Amino acid sequence: MKPKIAVIKIAQTGVLLALLVVLQGVTAGLGNQFLTGSLVNLVLAIAALVGGLLPGLVVALVSPFVAFLFGIGPKLLLIVPLIAIGNAALVLVLYFAAGKSSRSVRLVGAAIGAAVCKFLVLYLLVVQIVCRFAGLAQGQVATLSAMFSWPQLVTALIGGFLACAIVPLLRRALPKVQA
């Protein structure tokens, strides 16, 4: 990778990570998982589809830990790496299924596939494994089961669909960066 391109990619990644943490911080106080989750998934999709695979994965993996440090999201550290894995699943499916295409049908199909994948990963890891075997209090199990079931699918779909509208515009507006 050329030095200039590397600097641009690092800057894009930093901006997207900062944007994600700010959006989480601003919306978390509203107590609306659907708003916060949809915006998080939108930024993850933009990172993957505009920034590329590496920036998308960095944002996906780092953001849950930064959010945890700021007191955003579940207060259980055990869940944070699982959120990162779910985010990474979304980024990977979007990146490989959509590619560089700006065709609406391909973007929408990739967004649906990525949303389903993220939902399944989080549901299996959190609800089916952690909630069953981590010895959590009944209240924690109920809260985590509610947070990491169908709302994950809904927020990933909303974020993905918003990205389908925004990504083609961003791709046209931003200068082309060739790796």
Short mmCIF file of C-alpha atoms in Angstrom, two decimals:
data_model
loop_
_atom_site.label_atom_id
_atom_site.label_comp_id
_atom_site.label_asym_id
_atom_site.label_seq_id
_atom_site.Cartn_x
_atom_site.Cartn_y
_atom_site.Cartn_z
CA MET A 1 0.00 0.00 0.00
CA LYS A 2 1.35 3.43 -0.94
CA PRO A 3 2.10 5.78 1.99
CA LYS A 4 -0.48 8.37 0.91
CA ILE A 5 -3.19 5.71 0.61
CA ALA A 6 -2.27 4.26 4.00
CA VAL A 7 -2.63 7.68 5.63
CA ILE A 8 -6.04 8.17 3.99
CA LYS A 9 -7.23 4.75 5.17
CA ILE A 10 -6.01 5.41 8.72
CA ALA A 11 -7.76 8.78 8.72
CA GLN A 12 -11.01 7.27 7.39
CA THR A 13 -10.89 4.57 10.03
CA GLY A 14 -10.26 7.09 12.80
CA VAL A 15 -13.10 9.34 11.66
CA LEU A 16 -15.54 6.42 11.42
CA LEU A 17 -14.52 5.09 14.83
CA ALA A 18 -14.90 8.53 16.40
CA LEU A 19 -18.26 9.03 14.69
CA LEU A 20 -19.49 5.69 15.97
CA VAL A 21 -18.48 6.39 19.57
CA VAL A 22 -19.99 9.89 19.47
CA LEU A 23 -23.27 8.57 18.04
CA GLN A 24 -23.38 5.89 20.73
CA GLY A 25 -22.67 8.43 23.44
CA VAL A 26 -25.28 10.89 22.23
CA THR A 27 -28.05 8.36 21.64
CA ALA A 28 -27.38 5.96 24.53
CA GLY A 29 -28.79 8.47 26.99
CA LEU A 30 -32.10 8.31 25.16
CA GLY A 31 -32.45 4.65 26.13
CA ASN A 32 -33.60 3.62 22.67
CA GLN A 33 -31.78 0.49 21.48
CA PHE A 34 -33.41 0.80 18.07
CA LEU A 35 -32.03 4.29 17.43
CA THR A 36 -28.55 3.61 18.79
CA GLY A 37 -28.28 0.14 17.25
CA SER A 38 -29.46 1.31 13.84
CA LEU A 39 -26.90 4.12 13.78
CA VAL A 40 -24.13 1.78 14.91
CA ASN A 41 -24.98 -0.64 12.13
CA LEU A 42 -25.15 2.22 9.62
CA VAL A 43 -21.61 3.33 10.51
CA LEU A 44 -20.34 -0.26 10.41
CA ALA A 45 -21.84 -0.67 6.94
CA ILE A 46 -20.31 2.59 5.72
CA ALA A 47 -16.94 1.55 7.14
CA ALA A 48 -17.08 -1.76 5.27
CA LEU A 49 -18.56 -0.54 2.00
CA VAL A 50 -16.74 2.79 1.66
CA GLY A 51 -13.60 2.33 3.75
CA GLY A 52 -12.96 -1.30 2.90
CA LEU A 53 -12.39 -4.54 4.74
CA LEU A 54 -9.61 -3.50 7.11
CA PRO A 55 -11.18 -0.17 8.18
CA GLY A 56 -14.53 -1.93 8.56
CA LEU A 57 -13.06 -4.63 10.78
CA VAL A 58 -11.10 -2.16 12.89
CA VAL A 59 -14.23 -0.12 13.57
CA ALA A 60 -16.27 -3.28 14.19
CA LEU A 61 -13.77 -4.76 16.65
CA VAL A 62 -12.57 -1.65 18.48
CA SER A 63 -15.83 0.28 18.91
CA PRO A 64 -17.51 -2.04 21.47
CA PHE A 65 -14.44 -1.81 23.73
CA VAL A 66 -14.29 1.98 23.45
CA ALA A 67 -18.03 2.18 24.12
CA PHE A 68 -17.59 -0.03 27.19
CA LEU A 69 -14.84 2.25 28.51
CA PHE A 70 -17.23 5.20 28.14
CA GLY A 71 -20.00 3.28 29.95
CA ILE A 72 -22.12 2.78 26.83
CA GLY A 73 -23.95 -0.51 26.33
CA PRO A 74 -24.02 -3.62 28.52
CA LYS A 75 -22.04 -3.26 31.74
CA LEU A 76 -20.82 -6.86 31.52
CA LEU A 77 -17.29 -7.07 30.07
CA LEU A 78 -17.91 -10.68 29.01
CA ILE A 79 -20.39 -9.44 26.39
CA VAL A 80 -18.09 -6.84 24.78
CA PRO A 81 -15.93 -9.25 22.72
CA LEU A 82 -19.10 -11.01 21.60
CA ILE A 83 -20.49 -7.72 20.31
CA ALA A 84 -17.21 -7.21 18.45
CA ILE A 85 -17.61 -10.65 16.85
CA GLY A 86 -21.19 -9.84 15.83
CA ASN A 87 -20.04 -6.53 14.34
CA ALA A 88 -17.24 -8.28 12.47
CA ALA A 89 -19.72 -10.78 11.04
CA LEU A 90 -21.82 -7.91 9.71
CA VAL A 91 -18.78 -6.21 8.15
CA LEU A 92 -17.45 -9.41 6.57
CA VAL A 93 -20.75 -10.39 4.98
CA LEU A 94 -21.39 -6.86 3.70
CA TYR A 95 -17.90 -6.47 2.30
CA PHE A 96 -17.81 -9.80 0.50
CA ALA A 97 -21.46 -9.92 -0.62
CA ALA A 98 -21.72 -6.33 -1.87
CA GLY A 99 -18.16 -5.79 -3.06
CA LYS A 100 -17.70 -2.51 -4.87
CA SER A 101 -21.14 -2.74 -6.44
CA SER A 102 -23.51 0.19 -6.20
CA ARG A 103 -26.39 -1.82 -7.66
CA SER A 104 -29.35 -1.48 -5.32
CA VAL A 105 -30.37 -5.13 -5.53
CA ARG A 106 -26.90 -6.36 -4.61
CA LEU A 107 -26.53 -3.85 -1.76
CA VAL A 108 -29.95 -4.70 -0.32
CA GLY A 109 -29.26 -8.43 -0.57
CA ALA A 110 -25.91 -7.98 1.16
CA ALA A 111 -27.53 -5.84 3.88
CA ILE A 112 -30.18 -8.49 4.55
CA GLY A 113 -27.61 -11.29 4.64
CA ALA A 114 -25.31 -9.30 6.93
CA ALA A 115 -28.17 -8.44 9.29
CA VAL A 116 -29.26 -12.06 9.56
CA CYS A 117 -25.67 -13.16 10.13
CA LYS A 118 -25.05 -10.59 12.89
CA PHE A 119 -28.33 -11.48 14.57
CA LEU A 120 -27.54 -15.21 14.51
CA VAL A 121 -24.01 -14.74 15.84
CA LEU A 122 -25.14 -12.53 18.73
CA TYR A 123 -28.19 -14.65 19.52
CA LEU A 124 -26.14 -17.83 19.65
CA LEU A 125 -23.20 -16.37 21.58
CA VAL A 126 -25.10 -14.23 24.08
CA VAL A 127 -28.56 -15.74 24.50
CA GLN A 128 -27.83 -19.40 23.89
CA ILE A 129 -24.37 -19.66 25.45
CA VAL A 130 -23.68 -16.82 27.91
CA CYS A 131 -27.19 -16.59 29.31
CA ARG A 132 -27.34 -20.34 29.80
CA PHE A 133 -23.88 -21.10 31.12
CA ALA A 134 -22.36 -17.95 32.67
CA GLY A 135 -24.25 -18.17 35.97
CA LEU A 136 -25.85 -14.76 35.59
CA ALA A 137 -28.67 -13.47 37.77
CA GLN A 138 -32.17 -13.98 36.36
CA GLY A 139 -32.54 -10.22 35.79
CA GLN A 140 -29.34 -10.09 33.75
CA VAL A 141 -30.44 -13.08 31.70
CA ALA A 142 -33.78 -11.44 30.94
CA THR A 143 -32.15 -8.15 29.96
CA LEU A 144 -29.48 -9.73 27.77
CA SER A 145 -31.99 -12.07 26.15
CA ALA A 146 -34.20 -9.12 25.27
CA MET A 147 -31.30 -7.01 23.95
CA PHE A 148 -29.60 -9.72 21.90
CA SER A 149 -32.54 -11.38 20.21
CA TRP A 150 -34.85 -9.92 17.53
CA PRO A 151 -33.87 -6.25 18.16
CA GLN A 152 -30.42 -7.09 16.76
CA LEU A 153 -32.00 -8.19 13.50
CA VAL A 154 -34.21 -5.10 13.30
CA THR A 155 -31.41 -2.62 14.01
CA ALA A 156 -29.03 -4.35 11.60
CA LEU A 157 -31.68 -4.25 8.88
CA ILE A 158 -32.44 -0.57 9.47
CA GLY A 159 -28.74 0.35 9.50
CA GLY A 160 -28.12 -1.75 6.41
CA PHE A 161 -31.02 -0.25 4.48
CA LEU A 162 -29.92 3.28 5.40
CA ALA A 163 -26.43 2.38 4.17
CA CYS A 164 -27.92 1.19 0.87
CA ALA A 165 -29.18 4.73 0.33
CA ILE A 166 -26.08 6.55 1.58
CA VAL A 167 -23.15 4.42 0.34
CA PRO A 168 -23.65 5.05 -3.40
CA LEU A 169 -23.69 8.80 -2.70
CA LEU A 170 -20.54 8.59 -0.56
CA ARG A 171 -18.74 6.51 -3.17
CA ARG A 172 -19.45 9.16 -5.80
CA ALA A 173 -18.58 12.07 -3.51
CA LEU A 174 -15.33 10.76 -2.03
CA PRO A 175 -12.16 10.64 -4.09
CA LYS A 176 -11.15 7.19 -5.27
CA VAL A 177 -8.41 5.62 -3.15
CA GLN A 178 -6.60 2.81 -4.92
CA ALA A 179 -4.81 0.25 -2.75
#
